[in-house]
GROMACS .gro file of C-alpha atoms in nm:
model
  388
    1UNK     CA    1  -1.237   0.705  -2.961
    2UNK     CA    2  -1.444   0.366  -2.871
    3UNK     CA    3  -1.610   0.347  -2.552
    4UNK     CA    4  -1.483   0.103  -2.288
    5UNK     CA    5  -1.750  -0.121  -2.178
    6UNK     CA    6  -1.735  -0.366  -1.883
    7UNK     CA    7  -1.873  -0.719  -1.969
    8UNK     CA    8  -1.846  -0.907  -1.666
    9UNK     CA    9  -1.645  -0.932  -1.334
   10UNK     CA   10  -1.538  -1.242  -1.120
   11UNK     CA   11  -1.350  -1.305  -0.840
   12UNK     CA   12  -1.253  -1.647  -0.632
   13UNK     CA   13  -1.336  -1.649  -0.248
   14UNK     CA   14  -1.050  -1.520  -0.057
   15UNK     CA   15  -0.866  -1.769   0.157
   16UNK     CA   16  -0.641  -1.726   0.473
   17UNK     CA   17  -0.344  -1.643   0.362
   18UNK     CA   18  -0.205  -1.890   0.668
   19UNK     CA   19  -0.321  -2.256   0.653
   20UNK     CA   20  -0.612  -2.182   0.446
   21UNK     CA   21  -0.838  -2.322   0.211
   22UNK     CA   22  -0.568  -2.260  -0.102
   23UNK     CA   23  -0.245  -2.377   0.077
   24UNK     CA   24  -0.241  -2.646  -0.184
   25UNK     CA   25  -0.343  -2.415  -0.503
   26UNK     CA   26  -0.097  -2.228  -0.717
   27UNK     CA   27  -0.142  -1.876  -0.804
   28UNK     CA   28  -0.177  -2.017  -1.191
   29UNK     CA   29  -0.397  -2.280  -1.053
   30UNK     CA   30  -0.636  -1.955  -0.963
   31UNK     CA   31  -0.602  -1.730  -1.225
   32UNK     CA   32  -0.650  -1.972  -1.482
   33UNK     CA   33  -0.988  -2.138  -1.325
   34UNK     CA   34  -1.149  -1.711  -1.366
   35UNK     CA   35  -1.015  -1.700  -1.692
   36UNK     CA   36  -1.219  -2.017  -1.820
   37UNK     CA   37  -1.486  -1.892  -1.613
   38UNK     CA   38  -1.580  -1.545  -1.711
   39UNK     CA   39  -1.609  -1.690  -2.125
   40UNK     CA   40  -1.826  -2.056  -1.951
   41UNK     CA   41  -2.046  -1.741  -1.803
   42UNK     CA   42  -2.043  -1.525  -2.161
   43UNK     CA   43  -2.076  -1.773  -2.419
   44UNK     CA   44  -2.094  -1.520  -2.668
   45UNK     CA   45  -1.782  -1.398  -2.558
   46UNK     CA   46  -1.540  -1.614  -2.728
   47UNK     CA   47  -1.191  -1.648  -2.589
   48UNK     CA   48  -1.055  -1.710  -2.963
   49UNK     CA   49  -1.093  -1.321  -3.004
   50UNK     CA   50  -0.913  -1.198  -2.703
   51UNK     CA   51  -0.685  -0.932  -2.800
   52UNK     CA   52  -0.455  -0.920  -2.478
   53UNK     CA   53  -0.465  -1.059  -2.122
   54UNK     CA   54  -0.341  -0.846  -1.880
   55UNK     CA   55  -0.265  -0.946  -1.525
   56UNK     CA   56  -0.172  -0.761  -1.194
   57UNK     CA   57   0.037  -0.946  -0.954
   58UNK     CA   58   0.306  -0.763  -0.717
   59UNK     CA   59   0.568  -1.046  -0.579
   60UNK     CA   60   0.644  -1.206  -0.920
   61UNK     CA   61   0.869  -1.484  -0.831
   62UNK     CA   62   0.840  -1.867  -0.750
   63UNK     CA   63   0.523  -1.939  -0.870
   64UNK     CA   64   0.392  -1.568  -0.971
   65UNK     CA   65   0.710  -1.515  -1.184
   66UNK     CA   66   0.828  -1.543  -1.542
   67UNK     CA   67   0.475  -1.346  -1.697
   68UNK     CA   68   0.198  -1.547  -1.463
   69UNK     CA   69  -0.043  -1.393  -1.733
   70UNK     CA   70   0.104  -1.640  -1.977
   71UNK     CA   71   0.165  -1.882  -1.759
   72UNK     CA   72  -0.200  -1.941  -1.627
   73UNK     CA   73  -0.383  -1.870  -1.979
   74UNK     CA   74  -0.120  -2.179  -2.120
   75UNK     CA   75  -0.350  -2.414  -1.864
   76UNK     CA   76  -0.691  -2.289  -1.999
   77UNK     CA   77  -0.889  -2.328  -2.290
   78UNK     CA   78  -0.775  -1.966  -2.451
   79UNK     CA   79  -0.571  -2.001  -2.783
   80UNK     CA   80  -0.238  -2.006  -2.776
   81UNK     CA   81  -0.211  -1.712  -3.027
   82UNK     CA   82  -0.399  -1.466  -2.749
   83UNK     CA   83  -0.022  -1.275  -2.596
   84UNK     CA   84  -0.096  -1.187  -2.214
   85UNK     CA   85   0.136  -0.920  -1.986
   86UNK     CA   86   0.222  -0.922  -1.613
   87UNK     CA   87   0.142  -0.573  -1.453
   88UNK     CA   88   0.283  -0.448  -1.210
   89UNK     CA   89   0.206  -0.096  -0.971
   90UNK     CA   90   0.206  -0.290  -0.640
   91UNK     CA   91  -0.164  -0.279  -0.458
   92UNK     CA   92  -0.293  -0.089  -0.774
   93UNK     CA   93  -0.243  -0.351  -1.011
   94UNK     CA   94  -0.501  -0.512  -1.150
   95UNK     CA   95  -0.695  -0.157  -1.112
   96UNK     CA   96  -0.396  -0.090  -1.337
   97UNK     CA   97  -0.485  -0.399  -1.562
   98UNK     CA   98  -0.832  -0.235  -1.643
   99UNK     CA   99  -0.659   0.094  -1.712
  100UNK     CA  100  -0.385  -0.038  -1.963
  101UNK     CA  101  -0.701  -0.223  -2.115
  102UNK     CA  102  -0.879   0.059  -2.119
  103UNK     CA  103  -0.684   0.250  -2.332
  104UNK     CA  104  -0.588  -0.014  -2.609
  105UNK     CA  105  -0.973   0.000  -2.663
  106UNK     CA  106  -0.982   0.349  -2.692
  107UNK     CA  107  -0.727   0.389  -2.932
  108UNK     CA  108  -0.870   0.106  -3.145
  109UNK     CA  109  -0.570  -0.122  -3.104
  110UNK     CA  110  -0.764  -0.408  -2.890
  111UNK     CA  111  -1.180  -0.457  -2.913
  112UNK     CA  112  -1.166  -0.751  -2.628
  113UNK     CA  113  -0.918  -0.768  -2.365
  114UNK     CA  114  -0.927  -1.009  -2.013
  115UNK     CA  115  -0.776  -0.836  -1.723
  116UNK     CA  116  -0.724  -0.953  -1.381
  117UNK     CA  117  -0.487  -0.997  -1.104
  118UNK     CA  118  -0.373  -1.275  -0.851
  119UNK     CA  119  -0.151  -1.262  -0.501
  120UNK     CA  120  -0.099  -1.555  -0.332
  121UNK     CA  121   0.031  -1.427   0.004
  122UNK     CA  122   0.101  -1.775   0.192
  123UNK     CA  123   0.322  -1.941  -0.113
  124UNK     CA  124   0.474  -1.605  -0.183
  125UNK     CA  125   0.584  -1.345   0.104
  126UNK     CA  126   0.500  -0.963   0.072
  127UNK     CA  127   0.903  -0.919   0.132
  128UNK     CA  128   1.018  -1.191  -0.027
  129UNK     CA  129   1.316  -1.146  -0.185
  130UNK     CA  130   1.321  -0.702  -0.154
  131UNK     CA  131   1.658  -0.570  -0.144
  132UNK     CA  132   1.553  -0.139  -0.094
  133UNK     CA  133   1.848   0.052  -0.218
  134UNK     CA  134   1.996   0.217   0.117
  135UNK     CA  135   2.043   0.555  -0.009
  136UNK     CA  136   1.660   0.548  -0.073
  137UNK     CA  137   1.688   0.714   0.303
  138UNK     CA  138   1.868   0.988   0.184
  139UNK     CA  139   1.528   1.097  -0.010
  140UNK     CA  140   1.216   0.961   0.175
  141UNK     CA  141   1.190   0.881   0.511
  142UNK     CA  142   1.251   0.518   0.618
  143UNK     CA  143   0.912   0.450   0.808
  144UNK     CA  144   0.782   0.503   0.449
  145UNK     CA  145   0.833   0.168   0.352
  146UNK     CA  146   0.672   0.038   0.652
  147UNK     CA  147   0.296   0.028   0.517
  148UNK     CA  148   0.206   0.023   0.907
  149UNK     CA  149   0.385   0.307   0.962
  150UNK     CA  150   0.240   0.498   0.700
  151UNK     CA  151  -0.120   0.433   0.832
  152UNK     CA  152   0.025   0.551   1.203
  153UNK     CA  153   0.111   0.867   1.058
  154UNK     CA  154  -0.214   0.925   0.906
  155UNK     CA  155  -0.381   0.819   1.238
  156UNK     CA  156  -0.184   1.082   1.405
  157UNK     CA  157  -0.256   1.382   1.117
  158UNK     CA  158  -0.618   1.330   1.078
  159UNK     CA  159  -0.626   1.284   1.494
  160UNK     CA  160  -0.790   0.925   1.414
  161UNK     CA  161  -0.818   0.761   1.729
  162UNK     CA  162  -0.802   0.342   1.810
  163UNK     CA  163  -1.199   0.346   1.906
  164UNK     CA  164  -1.228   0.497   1.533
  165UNK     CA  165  -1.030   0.264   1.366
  166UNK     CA  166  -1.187  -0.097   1.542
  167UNK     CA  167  -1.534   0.072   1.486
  168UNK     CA  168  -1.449   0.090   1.121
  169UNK     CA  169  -1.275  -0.241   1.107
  170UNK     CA  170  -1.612  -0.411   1.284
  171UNK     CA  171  -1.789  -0.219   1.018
  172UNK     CA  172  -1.620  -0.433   0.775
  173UNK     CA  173  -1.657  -0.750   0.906
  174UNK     CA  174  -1.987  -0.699   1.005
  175UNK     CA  175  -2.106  -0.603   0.641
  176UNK     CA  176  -1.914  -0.853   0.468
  177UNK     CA  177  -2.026  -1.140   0.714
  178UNK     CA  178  -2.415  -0.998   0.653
  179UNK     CA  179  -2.332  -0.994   0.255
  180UNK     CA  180  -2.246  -1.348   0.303
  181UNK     CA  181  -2.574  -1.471   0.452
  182UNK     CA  182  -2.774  -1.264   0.216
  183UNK     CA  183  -2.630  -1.430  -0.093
  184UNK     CA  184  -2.476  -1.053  -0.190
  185UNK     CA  185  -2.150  -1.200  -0.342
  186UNK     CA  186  -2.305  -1.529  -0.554
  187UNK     CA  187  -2.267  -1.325  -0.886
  188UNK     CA  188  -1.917  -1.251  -0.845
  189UNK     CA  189  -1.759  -1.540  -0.622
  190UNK     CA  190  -1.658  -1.868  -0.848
  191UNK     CA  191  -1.643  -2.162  -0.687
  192UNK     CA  192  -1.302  -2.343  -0.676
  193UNK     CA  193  -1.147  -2.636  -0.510
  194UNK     CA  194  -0.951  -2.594  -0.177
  195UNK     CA  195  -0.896  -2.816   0.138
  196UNK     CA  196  -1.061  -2.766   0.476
  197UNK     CA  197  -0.858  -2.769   0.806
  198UNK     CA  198  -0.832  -3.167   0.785
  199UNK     CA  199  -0.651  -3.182   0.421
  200UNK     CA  200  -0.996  -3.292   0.288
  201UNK     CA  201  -1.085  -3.144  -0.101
  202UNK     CA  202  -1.379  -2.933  -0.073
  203UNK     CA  203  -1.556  -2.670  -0.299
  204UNK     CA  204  -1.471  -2.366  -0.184
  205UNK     CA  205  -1.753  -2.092  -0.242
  206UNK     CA  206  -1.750  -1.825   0.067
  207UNK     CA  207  -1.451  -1.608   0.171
  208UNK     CA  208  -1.264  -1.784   0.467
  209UNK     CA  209  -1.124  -1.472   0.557
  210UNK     CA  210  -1.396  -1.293   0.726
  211UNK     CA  211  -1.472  -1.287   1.104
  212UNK     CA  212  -1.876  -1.337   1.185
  213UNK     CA  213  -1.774  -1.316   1.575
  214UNK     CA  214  -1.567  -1.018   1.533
  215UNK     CA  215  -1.674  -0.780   1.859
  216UNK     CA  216  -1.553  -0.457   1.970
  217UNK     CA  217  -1.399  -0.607   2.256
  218UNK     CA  218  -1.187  -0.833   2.053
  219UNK     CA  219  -1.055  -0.646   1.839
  220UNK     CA  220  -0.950  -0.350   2.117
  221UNK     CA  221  -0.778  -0.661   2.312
  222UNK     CA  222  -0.524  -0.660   1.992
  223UNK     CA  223  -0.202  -0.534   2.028
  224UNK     CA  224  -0.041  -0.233   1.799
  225UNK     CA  225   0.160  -0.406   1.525
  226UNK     CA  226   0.380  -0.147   1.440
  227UNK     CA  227   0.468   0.143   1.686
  228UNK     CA  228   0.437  -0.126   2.058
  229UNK     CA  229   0.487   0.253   2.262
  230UNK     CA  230   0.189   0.446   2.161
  231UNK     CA  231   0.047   0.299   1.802
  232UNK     CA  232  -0.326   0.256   1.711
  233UNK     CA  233  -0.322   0.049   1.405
  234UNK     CA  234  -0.305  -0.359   1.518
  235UNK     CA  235  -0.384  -0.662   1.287
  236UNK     CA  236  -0.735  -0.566   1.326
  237UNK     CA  237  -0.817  -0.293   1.180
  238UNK     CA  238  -0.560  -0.372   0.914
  239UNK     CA  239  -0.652  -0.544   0.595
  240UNK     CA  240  -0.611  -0.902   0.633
  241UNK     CA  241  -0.351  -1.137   0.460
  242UNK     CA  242  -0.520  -1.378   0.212
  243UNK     CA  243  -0.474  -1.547  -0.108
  244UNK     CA  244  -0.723  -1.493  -0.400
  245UNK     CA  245  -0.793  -1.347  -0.787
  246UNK     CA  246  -1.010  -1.161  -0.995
  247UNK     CA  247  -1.116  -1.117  -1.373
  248UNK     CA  248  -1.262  -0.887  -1.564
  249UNK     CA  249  -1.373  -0.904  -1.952
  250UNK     CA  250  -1.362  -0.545  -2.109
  251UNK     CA  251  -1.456  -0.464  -2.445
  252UNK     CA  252  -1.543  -0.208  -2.723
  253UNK     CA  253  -1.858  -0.119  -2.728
  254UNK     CA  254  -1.890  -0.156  -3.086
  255UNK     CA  255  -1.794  -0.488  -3.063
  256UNK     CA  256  -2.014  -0.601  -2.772
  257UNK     CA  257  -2.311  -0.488  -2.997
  258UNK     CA  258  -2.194  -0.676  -3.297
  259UNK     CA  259  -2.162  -0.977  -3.066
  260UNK     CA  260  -2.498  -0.989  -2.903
  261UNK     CA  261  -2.378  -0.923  -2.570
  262UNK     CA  262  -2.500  -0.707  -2.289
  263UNK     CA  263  -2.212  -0.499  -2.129
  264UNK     CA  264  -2.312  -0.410  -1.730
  265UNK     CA  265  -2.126  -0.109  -1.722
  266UNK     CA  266  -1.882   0.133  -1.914
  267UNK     CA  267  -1.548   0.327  -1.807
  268UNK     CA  268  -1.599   0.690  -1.747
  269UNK     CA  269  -1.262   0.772  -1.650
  270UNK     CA  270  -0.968   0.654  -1.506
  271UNK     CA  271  -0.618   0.834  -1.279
  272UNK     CA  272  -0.330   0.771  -1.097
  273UNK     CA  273  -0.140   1.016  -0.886
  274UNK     CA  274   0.168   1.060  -0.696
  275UNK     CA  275   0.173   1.162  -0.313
  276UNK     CA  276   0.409   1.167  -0.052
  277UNK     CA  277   0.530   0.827   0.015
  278UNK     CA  278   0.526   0.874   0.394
  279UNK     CA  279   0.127   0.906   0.372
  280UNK     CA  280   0.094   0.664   0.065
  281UNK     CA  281  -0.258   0.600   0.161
  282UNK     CA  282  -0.389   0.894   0.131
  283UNK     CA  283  -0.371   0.864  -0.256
  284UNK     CA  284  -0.712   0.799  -0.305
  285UNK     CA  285  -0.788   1.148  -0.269
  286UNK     CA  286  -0.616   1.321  -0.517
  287UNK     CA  287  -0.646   1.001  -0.748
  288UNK     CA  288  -1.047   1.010  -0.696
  289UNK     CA  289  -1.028   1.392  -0.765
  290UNK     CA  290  -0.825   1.356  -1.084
  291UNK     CA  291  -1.084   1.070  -1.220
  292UNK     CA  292  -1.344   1.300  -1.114
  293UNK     CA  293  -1.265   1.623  -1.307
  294UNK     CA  294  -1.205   1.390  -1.629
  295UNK     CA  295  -1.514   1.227  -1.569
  296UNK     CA  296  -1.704   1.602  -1.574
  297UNK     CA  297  -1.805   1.465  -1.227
  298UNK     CA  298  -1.830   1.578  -0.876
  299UNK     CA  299  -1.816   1.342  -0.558
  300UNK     CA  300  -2.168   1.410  -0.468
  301UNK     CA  301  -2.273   1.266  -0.863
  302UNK     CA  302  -2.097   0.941  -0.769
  303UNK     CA  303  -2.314   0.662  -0.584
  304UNK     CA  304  -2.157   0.433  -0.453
  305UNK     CA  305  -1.763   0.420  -0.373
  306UNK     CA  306  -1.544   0.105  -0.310
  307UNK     CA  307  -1.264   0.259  -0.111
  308UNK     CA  308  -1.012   0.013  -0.056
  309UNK     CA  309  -0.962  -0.053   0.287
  310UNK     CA  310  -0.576  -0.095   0.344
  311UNK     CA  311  -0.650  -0.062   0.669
  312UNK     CA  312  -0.848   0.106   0.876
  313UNK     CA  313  -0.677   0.479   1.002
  314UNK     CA  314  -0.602   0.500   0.623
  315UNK     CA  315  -0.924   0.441   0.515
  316UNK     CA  316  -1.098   0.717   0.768
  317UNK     CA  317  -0.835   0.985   0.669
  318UNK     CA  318  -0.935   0.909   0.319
  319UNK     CA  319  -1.310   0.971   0.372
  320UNK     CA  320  -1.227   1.273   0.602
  321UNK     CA  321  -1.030   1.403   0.262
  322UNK     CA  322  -1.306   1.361   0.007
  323UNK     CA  323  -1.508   1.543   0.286
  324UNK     CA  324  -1.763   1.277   0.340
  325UNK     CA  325  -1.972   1.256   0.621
  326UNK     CA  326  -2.048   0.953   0.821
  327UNK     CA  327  -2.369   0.928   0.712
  328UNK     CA  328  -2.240   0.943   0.357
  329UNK     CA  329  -1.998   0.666   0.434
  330UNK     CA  330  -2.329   0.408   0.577
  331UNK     CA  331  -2.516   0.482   0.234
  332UNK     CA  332  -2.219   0.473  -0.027
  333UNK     CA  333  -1.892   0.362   0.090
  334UNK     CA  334  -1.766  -0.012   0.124
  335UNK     CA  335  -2.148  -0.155   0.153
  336UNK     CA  336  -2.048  -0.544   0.197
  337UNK     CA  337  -1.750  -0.458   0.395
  338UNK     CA  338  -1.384  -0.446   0.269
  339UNK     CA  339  -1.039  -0.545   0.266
  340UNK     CA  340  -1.017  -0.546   0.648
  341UNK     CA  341  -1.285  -0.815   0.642
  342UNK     CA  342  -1.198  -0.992   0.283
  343UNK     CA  343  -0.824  -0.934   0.242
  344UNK     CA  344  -0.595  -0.758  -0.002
  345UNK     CA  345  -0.415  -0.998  -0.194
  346UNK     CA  346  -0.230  -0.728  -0.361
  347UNK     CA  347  -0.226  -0.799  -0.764
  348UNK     CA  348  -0.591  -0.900  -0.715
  349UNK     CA  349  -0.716  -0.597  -0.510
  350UNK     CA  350  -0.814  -0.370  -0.771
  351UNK     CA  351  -1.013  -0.568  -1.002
  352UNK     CA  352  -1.210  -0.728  -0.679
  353UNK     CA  353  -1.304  -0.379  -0.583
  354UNK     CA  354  -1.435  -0.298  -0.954
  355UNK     CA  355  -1.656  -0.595  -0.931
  356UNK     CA  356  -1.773  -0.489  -0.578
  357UNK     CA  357  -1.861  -0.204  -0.747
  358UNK     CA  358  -2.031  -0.285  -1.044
  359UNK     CA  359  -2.234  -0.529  -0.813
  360UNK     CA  360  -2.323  -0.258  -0.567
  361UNK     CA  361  -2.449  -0.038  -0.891
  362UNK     CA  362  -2.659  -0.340  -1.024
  363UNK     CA  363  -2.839  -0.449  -0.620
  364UNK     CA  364  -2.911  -0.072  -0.535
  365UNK     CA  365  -2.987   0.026  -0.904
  366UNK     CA  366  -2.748   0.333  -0.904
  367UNK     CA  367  -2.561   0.468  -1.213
  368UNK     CA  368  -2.240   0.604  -1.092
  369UNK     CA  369  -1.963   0.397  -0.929
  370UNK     CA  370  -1.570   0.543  -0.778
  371UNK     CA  371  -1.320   0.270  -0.719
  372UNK     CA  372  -1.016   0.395  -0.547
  373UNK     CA  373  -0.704   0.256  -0.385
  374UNK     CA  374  -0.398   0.325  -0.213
  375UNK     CA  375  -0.059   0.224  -0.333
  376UNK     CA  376   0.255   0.177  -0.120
  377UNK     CA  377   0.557   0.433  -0.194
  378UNK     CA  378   0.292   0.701  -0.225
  379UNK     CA  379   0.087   0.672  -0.550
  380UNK     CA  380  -0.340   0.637  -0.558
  381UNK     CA  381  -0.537   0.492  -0.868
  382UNK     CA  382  -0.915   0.544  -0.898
  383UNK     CA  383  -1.151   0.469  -1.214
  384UNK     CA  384  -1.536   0.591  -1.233
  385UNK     CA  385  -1.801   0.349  -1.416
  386UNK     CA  386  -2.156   0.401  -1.491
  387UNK     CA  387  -2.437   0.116  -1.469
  388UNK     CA  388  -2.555   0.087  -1.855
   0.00000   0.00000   0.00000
């Protein structure tokens, strides 16, 4: 079987999902500008031997439906002869995008693929347009498709208390807003034109969704969001609703030799699991411990981890799972913050987080990365790289 390598990874800035900096730029409009992008950045790349696009996105209607994959690549400079595919396992998407990749490598039937994902969470609604069937209640329990509710019940198993979960969320905010000054995400963020508050067209190259004054105090002022009578998990120390996209350009690794180019990573191994919808974030775990046992791994081999942080109680009862310590979590886990700080534009999530990664590998010269997310309805997806 061919080895997966990892050529590059992008990402745009994340804007505010409400009244922010992409309010007036389509979901296309974004994943098209990464896909020119990542081949302007590997000119030995060419775009005229792309095998397959394939794009995460969750809500695909309005402007995200009929194939977006297709849809975007028709407004770049990719042939019209390259197919592309919509993916779809809600937050694990584009994380599923690298997978599906992944394995038409392997098996020889692909040698360069583009992957990705977009969500554009102020033109398109997380509910828009969701009709559950009723006698779904017959089988799980209701609060299960409540994402808030799911993290409340985790709070409560894992004894995870409020102080916990804003302490994380600052965490976040406060790593992401020091990545920011220190220039940690200019290899992955691509400029792209927005509008500030005023309507005015700007170039937008920082993520809008981050808090630099978020305190301790503020964020225990917040309100619970889902359970008013005795709930910990508030808007806080819950990922964030923004608007954003990510690429990634995945080869063979036969083929990136024969082409000249440098790959930054390969894929060691890749799962997804099913779990009790009711705790749906607690996926990661048994997805991470899957990857690892393919990978001939254990969790203390792995370097750095990119956990994604759905939100906050979630995130802890993950990390209390895997058995890592908080010490552990300061030197490996989420070190320029997270989704609480950045967002989770759903179909984008998991190929954001594999960049994160392979960035984090590259800055602290480490070998061995774990990306790892939950999924709502109680699944977890996970995929180990190495630095090469």
């Amino acid at each position: 079987m061919e080895n997966v390598v990892i050529i590059d990874g992008i990402r745009t800035p994340m804007g505010r999902s409400k009244g922010g900096v992409f309010r007036h730029v389509r979901a296309e409009d974004l994943s098209a500008h990464l896909m020119n992008a990542i081949f302007e950045r590997n000119p030995n790349a060419s775009n005229k031997e792309l095998d397959d696009i394939i794009w995460g996105c969750v809500q695909q209607t309005l402007e995200q439906g009929f194939n977006i994959a297709k849809n975007a690549a028709l407004l770049t400079d990719i042939p019209h002869t390259v197919p592309a595919v919509t993916v779809n396992r809600l937050c694990g998407s584009s994380m599923q995008a690298i997978h599906d990749a992944s394995r038409l490598i392997m098996t020889g039937d692909a040698k360069s693929v583009l992957i990705g994902g977009v969500e554009h969470m102020g033109h398109v609604p997380m509910t828009h347009g969701i009709d559950f069937n009723p006698k779904l209640t017959l089988r799980v329990a209701k609060a299960a498709g409540a994402m808030g509710l799911t993290a409340e019940m985790l709070a409560k198993m894992y004894k995870i208390s409020r102080e916990e979960q804003d302490a994380f969320a600052l965490r976040s905010h406060q790593l992401a807003a020091l990545a920011t000054e220190k220039g940690k995400f200019n290899n992955e963020i691509v400029p792209i034109n927005g509008h500030d508050a005023t309507g005015n067209l700007i170039s937008v190259n920082y993520d809008e969704v981050i808090r630099f004054d978020a305190s301790l105090q503020g964020l225990a002022a917040l309100r619970p969001a889902f359970d008013p009578v005795s709930g910990t998990v508030t808007a806080g120390n819950s990922s964030a609703l923004s608007d954003g996209a990510s690429a990634m350009l995945l080869t063979s690794e036969s083929y990136a030799t024969q082409q000249g180019i440098k790959p930054r990573a390969k894929i060691r191994a890749m799962a997804v699991v099913g779990c009790d919808p009711s705790i749906m974030g607690f996926g990661p775990v048994p997805a991470s411990e899957l990857a690892l046992k393919r990978a001939g791994l254990t969790l203390n081999d792995i370097d750095i981890i990119e956990l994604n942080e759905a939100f906050a109680a979630q995130s802890i009862a993950c990390l209390k799972g895997l058995k890592l310590s908080e010490n552990q979590l300061d030197d490996k886990v989420n070190l320029s913050g997270g989704a609480i700080a950045l967002g989770h534009p759903l179909g984008c999530s998991g190929a954001r987080i594999s960049t994160a990664l392979l960035n984090h590998l590259e800055q602290n010269d480490k070998q061995f990365g774990l990306a790892t997310m939950c999924i709502g309805f109680g699944q977890g997806i996970a995929t180990i790289i190495e630095r090469v």
